[in-house]
C-alpha atoms as a printed R data frame, in Angstrom:
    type eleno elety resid chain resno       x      y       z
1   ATOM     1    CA   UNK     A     1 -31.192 -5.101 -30.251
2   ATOM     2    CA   UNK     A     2 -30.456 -3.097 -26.916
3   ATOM     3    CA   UNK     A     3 -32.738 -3.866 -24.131
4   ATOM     4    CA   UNK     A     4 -32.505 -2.207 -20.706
5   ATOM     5    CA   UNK     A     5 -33.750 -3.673 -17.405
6   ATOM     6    CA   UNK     A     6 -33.371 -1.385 -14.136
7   ATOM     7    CA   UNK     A     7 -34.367 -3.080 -10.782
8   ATOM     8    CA   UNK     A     8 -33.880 -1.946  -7.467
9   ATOM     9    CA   UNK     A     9 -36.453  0.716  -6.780
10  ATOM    10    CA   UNK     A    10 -38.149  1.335  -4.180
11  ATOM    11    CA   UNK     A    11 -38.990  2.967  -0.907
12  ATOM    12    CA   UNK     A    12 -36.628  4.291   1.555
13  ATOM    13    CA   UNK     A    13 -36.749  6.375   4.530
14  ATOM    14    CA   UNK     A    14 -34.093  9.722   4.442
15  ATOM    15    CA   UNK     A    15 -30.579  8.520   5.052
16  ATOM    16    CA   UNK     A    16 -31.490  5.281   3.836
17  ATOM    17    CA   UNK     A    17 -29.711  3.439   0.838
18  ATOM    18    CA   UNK     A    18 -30.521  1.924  -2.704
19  ATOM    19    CA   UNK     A    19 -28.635 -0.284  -5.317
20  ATOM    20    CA   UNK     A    20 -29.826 -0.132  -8.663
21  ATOM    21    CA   UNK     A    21 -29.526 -2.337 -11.395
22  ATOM    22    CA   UNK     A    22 -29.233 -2.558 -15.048
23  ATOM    23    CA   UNK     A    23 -29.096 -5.382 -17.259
24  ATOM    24    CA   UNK     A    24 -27.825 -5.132 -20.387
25  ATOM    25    CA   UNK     A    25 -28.870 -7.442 -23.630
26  ATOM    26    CA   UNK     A    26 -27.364 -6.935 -27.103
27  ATOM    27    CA   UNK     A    27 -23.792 -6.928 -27.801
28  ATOM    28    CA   UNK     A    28 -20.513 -5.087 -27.159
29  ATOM    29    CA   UNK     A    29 -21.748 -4.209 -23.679
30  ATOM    30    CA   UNK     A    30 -17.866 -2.692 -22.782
31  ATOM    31    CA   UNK     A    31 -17.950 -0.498 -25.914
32  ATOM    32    CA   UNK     A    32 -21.028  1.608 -24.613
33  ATOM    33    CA   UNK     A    33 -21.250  3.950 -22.333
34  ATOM    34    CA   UNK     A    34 -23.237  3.697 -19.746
35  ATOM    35    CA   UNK     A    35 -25.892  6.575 -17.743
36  ATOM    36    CA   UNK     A    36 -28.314  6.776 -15.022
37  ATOM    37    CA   UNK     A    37 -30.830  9.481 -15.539
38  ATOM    38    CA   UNK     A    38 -33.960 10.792 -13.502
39  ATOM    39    CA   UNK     A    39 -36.879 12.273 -13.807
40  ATOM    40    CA   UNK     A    40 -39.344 13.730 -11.332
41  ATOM    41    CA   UNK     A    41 -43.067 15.085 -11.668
42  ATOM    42    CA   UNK     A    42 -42.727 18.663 -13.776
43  ATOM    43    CA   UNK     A    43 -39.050 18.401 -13.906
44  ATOM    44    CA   UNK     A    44 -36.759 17.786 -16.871
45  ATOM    45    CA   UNK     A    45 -34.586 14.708 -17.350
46  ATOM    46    CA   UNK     A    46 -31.441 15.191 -15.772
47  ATOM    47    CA   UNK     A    47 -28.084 13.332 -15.769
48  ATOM    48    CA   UNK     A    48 -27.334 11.412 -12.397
49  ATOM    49    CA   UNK     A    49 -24.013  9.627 -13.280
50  ATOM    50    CA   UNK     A    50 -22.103  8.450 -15.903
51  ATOM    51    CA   UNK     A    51 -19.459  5.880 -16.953
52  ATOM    52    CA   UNK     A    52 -17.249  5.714 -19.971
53  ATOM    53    CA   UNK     A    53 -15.525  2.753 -21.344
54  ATOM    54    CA   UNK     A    54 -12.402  3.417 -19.818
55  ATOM    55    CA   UNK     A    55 -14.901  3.734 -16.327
56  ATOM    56    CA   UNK     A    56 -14.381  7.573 -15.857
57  ATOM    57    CA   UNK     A    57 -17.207  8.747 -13.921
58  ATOM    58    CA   UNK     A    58 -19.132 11.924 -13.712
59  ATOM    59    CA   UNK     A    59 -21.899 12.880 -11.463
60  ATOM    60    CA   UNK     A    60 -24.461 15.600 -10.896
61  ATOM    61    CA   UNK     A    61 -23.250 18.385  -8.544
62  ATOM    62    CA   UNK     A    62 -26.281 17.182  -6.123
63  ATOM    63    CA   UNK     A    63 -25.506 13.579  -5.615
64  ATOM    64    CA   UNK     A    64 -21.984 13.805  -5.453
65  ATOM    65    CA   UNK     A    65 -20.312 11.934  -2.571
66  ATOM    66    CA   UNK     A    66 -23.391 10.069  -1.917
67  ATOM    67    CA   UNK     A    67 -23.809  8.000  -5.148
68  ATOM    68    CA   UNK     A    68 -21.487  5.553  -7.308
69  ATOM    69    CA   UNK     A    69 -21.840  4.832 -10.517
70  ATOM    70    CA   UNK     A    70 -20.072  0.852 -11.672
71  ATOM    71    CA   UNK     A    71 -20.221 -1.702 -14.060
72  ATOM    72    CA   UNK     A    72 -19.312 -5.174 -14.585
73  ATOM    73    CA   UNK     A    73 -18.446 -5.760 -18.392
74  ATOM    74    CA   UNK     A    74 -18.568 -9.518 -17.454
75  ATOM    75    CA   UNK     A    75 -22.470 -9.410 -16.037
76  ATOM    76    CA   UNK     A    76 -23.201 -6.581 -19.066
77  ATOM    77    CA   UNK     A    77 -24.771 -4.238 -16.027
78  ATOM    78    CA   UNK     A    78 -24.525 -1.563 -14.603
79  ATOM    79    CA   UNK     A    79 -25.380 -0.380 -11.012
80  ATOM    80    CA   UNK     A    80 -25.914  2.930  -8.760
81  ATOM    81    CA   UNK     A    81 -25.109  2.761  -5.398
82  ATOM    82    CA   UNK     A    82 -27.452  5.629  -3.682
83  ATOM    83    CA   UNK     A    83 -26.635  6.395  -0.058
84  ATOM    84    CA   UNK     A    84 -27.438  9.194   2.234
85  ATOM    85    CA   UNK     A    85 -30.731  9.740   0.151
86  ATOM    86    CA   UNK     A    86 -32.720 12.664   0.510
87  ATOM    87    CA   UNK     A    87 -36.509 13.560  -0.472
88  ATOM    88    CA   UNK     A    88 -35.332 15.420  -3.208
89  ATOM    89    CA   UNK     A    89 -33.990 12.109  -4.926
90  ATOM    90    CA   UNK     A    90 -37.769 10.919  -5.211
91  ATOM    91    CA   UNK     A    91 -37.655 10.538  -9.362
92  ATOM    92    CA   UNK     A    92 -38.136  7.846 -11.740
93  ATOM    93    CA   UNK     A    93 -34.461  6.631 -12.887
94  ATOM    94    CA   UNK     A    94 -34.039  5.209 -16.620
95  ATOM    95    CA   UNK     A    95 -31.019  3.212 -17.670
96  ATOM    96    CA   UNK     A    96 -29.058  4.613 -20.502
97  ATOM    97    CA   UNK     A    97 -26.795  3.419 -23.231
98  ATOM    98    CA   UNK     A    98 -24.810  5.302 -25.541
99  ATOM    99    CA   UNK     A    99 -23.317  2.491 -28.488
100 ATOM   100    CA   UNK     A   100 -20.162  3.629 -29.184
101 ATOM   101    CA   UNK     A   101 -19.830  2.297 -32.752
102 ATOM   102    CA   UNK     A   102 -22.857  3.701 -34.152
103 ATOM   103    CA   UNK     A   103 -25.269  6.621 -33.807
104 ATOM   104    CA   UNK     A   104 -28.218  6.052 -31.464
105 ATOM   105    CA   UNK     A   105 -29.312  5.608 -28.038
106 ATOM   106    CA   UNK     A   106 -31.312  3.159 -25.818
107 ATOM   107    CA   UNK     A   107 -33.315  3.450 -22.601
108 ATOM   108    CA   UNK     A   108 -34.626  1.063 -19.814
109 ATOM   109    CA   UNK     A   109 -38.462  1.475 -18.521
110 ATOM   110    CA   UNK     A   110 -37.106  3.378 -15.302
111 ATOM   111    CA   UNK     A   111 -37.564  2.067 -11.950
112 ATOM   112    CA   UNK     A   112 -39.461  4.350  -9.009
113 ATOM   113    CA   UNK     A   113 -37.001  5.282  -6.352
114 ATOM   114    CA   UNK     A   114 -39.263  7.341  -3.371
115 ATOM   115    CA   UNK     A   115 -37.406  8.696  -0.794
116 ATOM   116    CA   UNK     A   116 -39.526  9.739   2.392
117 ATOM   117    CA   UNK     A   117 -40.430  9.268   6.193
């Protein structure tokens, strides 16, 4: 039904910047909302950003300032600008959507993002 496709990973040095992308199959993209998430070695998932269907954000406490969270209903994706990136953004980021018509959840594969010198 949902499918989830991040791109945009990769390596960057500290300071350095990162758009991520995720496409968006299924239908109704505008009526989910949509998350980035991340995930390093030992650590729990935690929330990165988030956008509702009205496009009220929310961010972690550690990446705000530095990263945006958008979509574009039209191009069903949605994107993370990452700037400023520190080592302590290495993680693997997953896509997220939250249908809001019905009760469940779907995930993208997650897409490397290594930040170091």
């Amino acid at each position: 039904q949902v499918q989830l496709v991040e791109s945009g990973g990769g390596l960057v040095q500290p300071g350095g910047s990162l758009r991520l992308s995720c496409a968006a199959s299924g239908t109704m993209f505008s009526r989910n909302i949509m998350g980035w998430y991340r995930q390093a070695p030992g650590k729990q998932r935690e929330l990165v950003a988030r956008i509702s269907i009205g496009r009220s954000t929310n961010y972690a406490d550690s990446v705000k300032g530095r990263f945006t969270i958008s979509r574009d209903n039209a191009k069903n994706t949605v994107y993370l600008q990452m700037n400023s990136l520190k080592p302590e953004d290495t993680a693997v980021y997953y896509c997220n959507a939250k249908p809001s018509w019905y009760d469940s959840e779907y995930w993208g594969q997650g897409t490397q993002v290594t930040v170091s010198s």
